[in-house]
Amino acid sequence: MTTEERTYSPGLAGVLAGETALSLVDGANGRLLYRGYPIGELVREGSFAQVAHLLWADEWLQEAHLPCAPLADPILAALRDLPEGAHPMDALRTAFSVWGATNRTVWPPTVEQAREITAVAPSALAAFGRLRGGLEPVDPDPSLDTTAGFLYQLNGVVPDEASARALDAYFIVGADHGFNASTFAARVITATRSDIASAVAGATGALKGPLHGGAPSEVVSQLNEIGTPEAAEQWINDALDRKERLMGFGHRVYRAYDPRAAALREVAMHMSSIADWLELAVAVEDVALRVLEERHPERPLKTNVEYYTAAVLQGVGLPPDLFPATFAMARTAGWTAHSIEQAGVDKLIRPDVIYTGPEERHLPTS
Ligand code: ACO
């Protein structure tokens, strides 16, 4: 078949580009399953360590532990050498690269490699977070799991259980989401038989883009601008009249309420540190959903994961510029699981393209 006879879908929208047994994103019904288990159940009853192991090895361990890994000297040296003001996503991507160079990981990816690189990420981001503030990195505490360990290394104090649990819930909902752009990037890289560190570094680059990594910090600014529940209706109508988008609403796949938002909303409700802010968020959400529905009943726009991500990450005290890299740390579990799955397929991903350049021609004679 010639390229003209085939259908071209910009952005590969609607194209079936592979198979996965890892997560089911059911946009019409607002369902997200990891290996068959509903996301709400995993958040209520599981831990990030259990969920990561489930994704990597298709096994539910009653006791799973994933402590943060100590940083090898070359990683620390690279983080120390970064310029002041480096983007946290660049710092994390650099750490992944140096980890790969130091460990010389080779294809095919393994569960052990997946565990190691996932456990290095929080230590690297926490070290970067401290170094840029003129503080020395803190060694990981092997008794703490990933998210408590990350907060400990970032702040130098063991977090309270509620904060660690809330961040763990966020890591669970962020761990995997079908063939999103960064996961697809990881699979393309693995499909060339390149190593897991290259796949994760490439995926981090894809997630850094504002169309993917998202900006839950914009939800924070939006709510700050609205200020009070009474001001919400006017503010929202004015914004929509100006053709602006409400941050934290709408999704390419979900037409129903994003199940990740529902799970995080539940978690946020138990965080006393953000009680006032959350009251405003819930009131504004109610108004926003009503106004969006009244204006366009034919086009469902519901709350997405970013809305309550903002609440949870604020509640655990993370600075907004660390939000995208925090997402990347959680998604490392999914990227590495997809890398392992892709290696099992062992098929180069190499689509065709429509050539739009000139017909064959020849250089001018001098
Ligand atoms: N507020 C107001 N209007 C919206 C919103 C919104 N949040 N989202 C979509 N629309 C409107 C668009 O303006 C468009 O209207 P038009 O047809 O009159 O031009 C229509 O709905 C369809 O929009 P699309 O761009 O086709 O929707 P798409 O599915 O491509 O976009 C997206 C999804 C990017 C998430 C969009 O809903 C959006 O920009 N939301 C706000 C930003 C946000 O919350 N991003 C986080 C998403 S979750 C995540 O990425 C992890």
XYZ file of C-alpha atoms and ligand atoms in Angstrom:
417
model
C 0.000 0.000 0.000
C 1.325 3.484 -0.771
C 1.342 6.165 1.926
C -1.503 7.989 0.092
C -3.768 4.949 0.531
C -3.296 4.865 4.274
C -4.978 7.069 6.887
C -2.813 9.611 8.655
C -3.818 10.600 12.195
C -1.990 13.719 13.448
C -0.525 13.129 16.895
C -1.312 9.409 16.419
C -4.714 10.181 17.977
C -6.881 7.062 17.870
C -4.057 4.912 16.490
C -3.521 1.554 18.214
C 0.250 1.596 18.706
C 0.796 -1.448 20.906
C -0.523 -3.727 23.617
C -0.169 -3.475 27.387
C -1.309 -5.486 30.377
C -0.268 -2.734 32.809
C -3.071 -0.171 32.954
C -6.538 0.267 31.507
C -7.610 3.876 31.000
C -11.385 3.776 30.491
C -12.202 7.381 29.652
C -15.911 6.926 29.018
C -16.582 5.405 32.422
C -13.912 7.200 34.446
C -12.073 3.988 35.334
C -8.349 3.412 35.774
C -7.127 -0.114 36.529
C -3.543 -1.277 37.180
C -3.316 -4.934 36.181
C -7.059 -5.129 36.757
C -7.198 -3.449 40.183
C -9.210 -0.171 40.464
C -7.082 2.867 41.301
C -9.321 3.859 44.245
C -8.820 0.458 45.876
C -5.053 0.602 45.340
C -4.877 4.056 46.940
C -7.037 3.024 49.907
C -5.355 -0.291 50.611
C -1.936 -0.304 49.000
C 1.389 1.478 49.072
C 3.550 2.822 46.252
C 6.045 0.020 46.928
C 3.300 -2.581 46.443
C 1.921 -0.874 43.339
C 5.361 -0.520 41.744
C 6.035 -4.212 42.338
C 2.607 -5.053 40.919
C 3.457 -3.135 37.741
C 6.944 -4.655 37.409
C 6.261 -8.248 38.387
C 2.452 -8.733 38.267
C 2.463 -9.816 41.896
C 0.699 -8.293 44.938
C 3.070 -8.503 47.900
C 1.485 -8.053 51.337
C 4.798 -6.618 52.516
C 6.667 -4.552 49.953
C 9.424 -2.103 50.816
C 11.108 0.330 48.450
C 13.520 2.560 50.364
C 15.305 5.422 48.612
C 18.772 4.477 47.326
C 22.026 6.134 48.360
C 23.487 8.295 45.593
C 26.721 7.174 43.956
C 29.445 9.848 43.974
C 29.204 10.607 40.223
C 25.483 11.446 40.598
C 26.128 13.764 43.545
C 29.010 15.389 41.699
C 26.818 16.010 38.636
C 24.041 17.523 40.776
C 26.550 19.766 42.553
C 27.873 20.997 39.201
C 24.490 22.042 37.824
C 24.072 25.789 37.351
C 22.111 27.715 39.945
C 18.486 27.848 38.878
C 18.594 24.611 36.833
C 15.126 23.170 36.150
C 14.362 20.306 38.598
C 13.355 18.109 35.633
C 16.790 18.710 34.071
C 18.398 17.748 37.371
C 16.393 14.534 37.584
C 17.076 13.651 33.944
C 20.794 14.248 34.539
C 20.730 11.962 37.588
C 19.087 9.185 35.540
C 21.745 9.575 32.852
C 24.627 9.451 35.302
C 23.045 6.442 37.025
C 22.989 4.663 33.643
C 26.590 5.606 32.856
C 27.737 4.462 36.303
C 25.837 1.175 36.328
C 26.337 0.451 32.624
C 22.902 -1.092 32.428
C 22.293 -3.164 29.342
C 19.204 -4.408 27.521
C 16.964 -6.210 28.420
C 15.622 -4.264 31.419
C 15.008 -6.223 34.620
C 12.822 -5.783 37.710
C 16.007 -5.224 39.727
C 17.098 -2.382 37.423
C 13.586 -0.934 37.611
C 13.694 -0.977 41.417
C 17.121 0.619 41.504
C 16.408 3.523 39.183
C 13.018 4.183 40.823
C 14.733 4.262 44.238
C 17.475 6.621 43.034
C 15.027 9.260 41.763
C 13.772 10.583 45.158
C 17.306 10.731 46.566
C 18.494 12.674 43.512
C 15.611 15.157 43.526
C 15.861 15.695 47.284
C 19.626 16.250 47.006
C 19.092 18.761 44.211
C 16.348 20.489 46.228
C 18.775 20.958 49.126
C 21.891 21.822 47.121
C 20.127 24.652 45.281
C 19.188 26.094 48.668
C 22.791 25.909 49.917
C 22.157 22.825 52.088
C 24.035 19.537 52.083
C 22.192 16.367 50.937
C 20.840 13.999 53.575
C 21.614 10.261 53.352
C 18.555 8.027 52.868
C 17.051 6.239 55.858
C 16.633 2.581 54.784
C 13.770 2.087 57.227
C 11.574 4.582 55.328
C 9.644 3.789 52.149
C 10.015 5.850 48.957
C 7.746 8.786 49.693
C 8.510 9.189 53.407
C 12.177 8.755 52.493
C 11.949 11.470 49.837
C 10.388 13.991 52.257
C 12.974 13.060 54.888
C 15.864 13.638 52.496
C 14.355 16.881 51.211
C 13.500 18.459 54.565
C 15.934 16.720 56.917
C 13.131 15.553 59.230
C 10.992 12.412 59.162
C 7.553 13.473 57.853
C 4.370 12.921 59.833
C 2.468 9.824 58.806
C -0.383 11.757 57.179
C 1.971 13.643 54.835
C 3.881 10.505 53.886
C 0.603 8.672 53.260
C -0.786 11.537 51.144
C 2.326 11.676 48.961
C 2.252 7.890 48.667
C -1.337 8.139 47.381
C -0.194 10.682 44.793
C 2.647 8.369 43.711
C 0.140 5.531 43.294
C -2.173 7.543 41.026
C 0.820 8.900 39.083
C 2.524 5.548 38.531
C 1.022 4.595 35.167
C -1.472 5.789 32.566
C -1.528 3.801 29.335
C 0.373 4.997 26.266
C 0.893 8.607 27.355
C 3.653 10.521 25.541
C 6.504 9.887 27.988
C 5.661 6.200 28.366
C 5.529 5.863 24.586
C 8.945 7.560 24.409
C 10.310 5.036 26.930
C 8.937 2.165 24.862
C 10.363 3.530 21.596
C 13.808 3.745 23.225
C 13.576 0.260 24.761
C 12.394 -1.142 21.425
C 15.801 -0.272 19.948
C 17.325 -2.564 22.630
C 18.737 0.447 24.408
C 19.075 0.361 28.211
C 16.547 1.256 30.920
C 18.377 4.443 31.998
C 18.185 5.796 28.455
C 14.469 4.951 28.354
C 13.802 6.735 31.662
C 15.966 9.757 30.783
C 14.166 10.085 27.428
C 10.774 9.730 29.083
C 11.718 12.454 31.584
C 12.498 14.735 28.656
C 9.061 14.047 27.181
C 7.325 14.661 30.512
C 9.082 17.999 30.918
C 6.987 19.528 28.128
C 4.105 21.680 29.416
C 1.556 19.739 27.362
C 2.363 16.594 29.323
C 3.962 17.236 32.708
C 1.127 19.564 33.436
C 1.189 22.432 35.826
C -0.875 21.792 38.925
C 0.783 24.976 40.196
C -1.553 26.816 37.803
C -4.495 25.411 39.766
C -2.972 27.032 42.838
C -2.655 30.430 41.087
C -6.219 30.138 39.749
C -7.648 29.501 43.212
C -5.564 32.305 44.679
C -6.993 34.661 42.073
C -10.574 33.556 42.756
C -10.015 34.076 46.483
C -13.495 33.247 47.880
C -16.321 30.821 46.974
C -18.660 33.803 46.418
C -16.360 35.201 43.721
C -16.131 31.869 41.852
C -19.124 32.106 39.503
C -18.269 35.573 38.192
C -14.553 34.754 37.855
C -15.239 31.499 36.000
C -17.760 33.072 33.621
C -15.386 35.939 32.881
C -12.526 33.508 32.198
C -14.666 31.366 29.885
C -15.958 34.497 28.091
C -12.314 35.358 27.422
C -11.927 31.810 25.978
C -9.530 30.834 28.753
C -9.327 27.298 30.115
C -10.089 26.362 33.674
C -7.031 24.625 35.062
C -7.719 21.178 36.473
C -10.702 20.480 34.193
C -10.983 18.514 30.943
C -8.945 15.571 29.660
C -8.185 14.014 26.275
C -9.338 10.555 27.393
C -11.625 11.000 30.406
C -15.107 12.258 29.657
C -16.265 11.256 33.140
C -14.739 12.415 36.453
C -11.053 11.451 36.450
C -10.800 8.541 38.957
C -7.371 9.811 40.038
C -8.926 13.146 41.005
C -11.577 11.297 43.029
C -8.927 9.270 44.882
C -6.772 12.320 45.609
C -9.759 14.394 46.704
C -10.469 11.751 49.324
C -6.849 11.900 50.504
C -6.806 15.730 50.541
C -9.921 15.778 52.723
C -7.857 14.244 55.534
C -5.063 16.816 55.372
C -5.616 19.366 58.108
C -2.744 21.570 56.883
C -4.746 22.655 53.840
C -8.259 22.682 55.332
C -9.094 26.310 54.372
C -7.565 26.047 50.944
C -9.402 22.774 50.334
C -12.730 24.243 51.358
C -12.244 26.889 48.690
C -11.115 24.265 46.141
C -14.204 22.116 46.717
C -16.561 25.106 46.501
C -14.905 26.372 43.303
C -15.000 22.878 41.791
C -18.769 22.645 42.355
C -19.335 25.995 40.656
C -16.934 25.208 37.811
C -18.576 21.844 37.036
C -22.033 23.450 37.040
C -20.992 26.388 34.818
C -19.120 24.148 32.344
C -22.162 21.866 32.094
C -24.591 24.801 31.644
C -22.486 26.344 28.899
C -21.782 23.146 26.952
C -24.018 20.246 28.005
C -22.906 18.384 24.850
C -19.206 18.492 25.776
C -18.466 16.971 29.198
C -15.545 18.638 30.946
C -14.923 17.178 34.381
C -12.302 17.557 37.091
C -8.924 16.080 36.157
C -6.076 14.726 38.296
C -4.215 18.053 38.392
C -6.920 19.739 40.458
C -6.414 17.689 43.611
C -2.737 17.016 42.873
C -2.231 20.695 43.607
C -3.938 20.235 46.974
C -1.973 17.150 48.003
C 1.455 18.408 46.917
C 0.832 21.762 48.598
C -0.370 19.955 51.685
C 2.860 17.987 52.021
C 4.785 21.234 51.687
C 6.458 20.764 48.292
C 7.445 23.924 46.423
C 5.417 24.214 43.169
C 8.500 24.064 40.938
C 9.132 20.504 42.204
C 5.630 19.329 41.174
C 6.574 18.095 37.641
C 9.675 16.236 38.890
C 7.573 14.683 41.665
C 5.232 13.408 38.951
C 8.280 12.008 37.117
C 9.438 10.104 40.219
C 6.046 8.407 40.489
C 5.853 7.690 36.756
C 9.328 6.074 36.811
C 7.544 2.970 38.126
C 5.314 2.939 35.036
C 8.077 3.839 32.569
C 10.261 1.001 33.807
C 7.357 -1.473 33.826
C 6.600 -0.529 30.216
C 10.266 -0.864 29.377
C 10.239 -4.448 30.722
C 6.984 -5.184 28.859
C 8.336 -3.702 25.604
C 11.524 -5.754 25.847
C 9.302 -8.853 25.976
C 7.787 -7.803 22.622
C 11.271 -7.090 21.217
C 10.018 -5.356 18.097
C 11.516 -2.118 16.797
C 8.965 0.735 16.746
C 9.406 2.468 13.435
C 6.301 3.923 11.748
C 6.099 5.332 8.227
C 5.843 9.007 7.369
C 4.327 11.027 4.542
C 7.067 12.798 2.616
C 6.114 16.436 1.936
C 9.412 17.689 0.427
C 10.213 18.451 -3.211
C 10.300 15.855 -5.994
C 13.703 14.477 -6.883
C 15.910 17.323 -8.155
C 19.577 18.030 -8.797
C 22.166 20.490 -7.536
C 22.790 23.489 -9.829
C 25.850 23.083 -12.033
C 28.554 25.633 -11.238
N -11.746 24.949 30.423
C -12.489 25.508 29.476
N -12.654 24.998 28.246
C -12.015 23.854 27.969
C -11.235 23.197 28.928
C -11.098 23.786 30.184
N -10.350 23.229 31.126
N -10.725 22.068 28.378
C -11.181 22.020 27.120
N -11.963 23.099 26.871
C -12.630 23.403 25.637
C -11.633 23.889 24.580
O -11.460 25.283 24.649
C -12.282 23.429 23.322
O -13.280 24.375 22.976
P -13.537 24.789 21.441
O -13.915 23.498 20.763
O -14.629 25.779 21.566
O -12.228 25.338 20.976
C -12.995 22.123 23.729
O -13.175 22.194 25.136
C -12.199 20.872 23.411
O -10.894 21.101 23.816
P -9.679 20.249 23.288
O -8.435 21.072 23.280
O -10.034 19.514 22.054
O -9.551 19.211 24.423
P -8.364 18.201 24.549
O -8.987 16.907 24.820
O -7.412 18.273 23.431
O -7.598 18.840 25.776
C -6.802 19.295 27.899
C -7.477 18.255 26.991
C -5.487 19.798 27.257
C -6.466 18.617 29.206
C -7.774 20.473 28.121
O -8.965 20.017 28.662
C -7.162 21.576 28.991
O -6.429 22.430 28.478
N -7.482 21.589 30.309
C -6.933 22.597 31.219
C -5.490 22.299 31.575
C -5.370 21.100 32.502
O -6.071 20.970 33.499
N -4.414 20.207 32.144
C -4.169 18.988 32.919
C -4.748 17.781 32.227
S -4.554 16.294 33.122
C -3.020 15.688 32.699
O -2.488 16.032 31.682
C -2.283 14.744 33.597
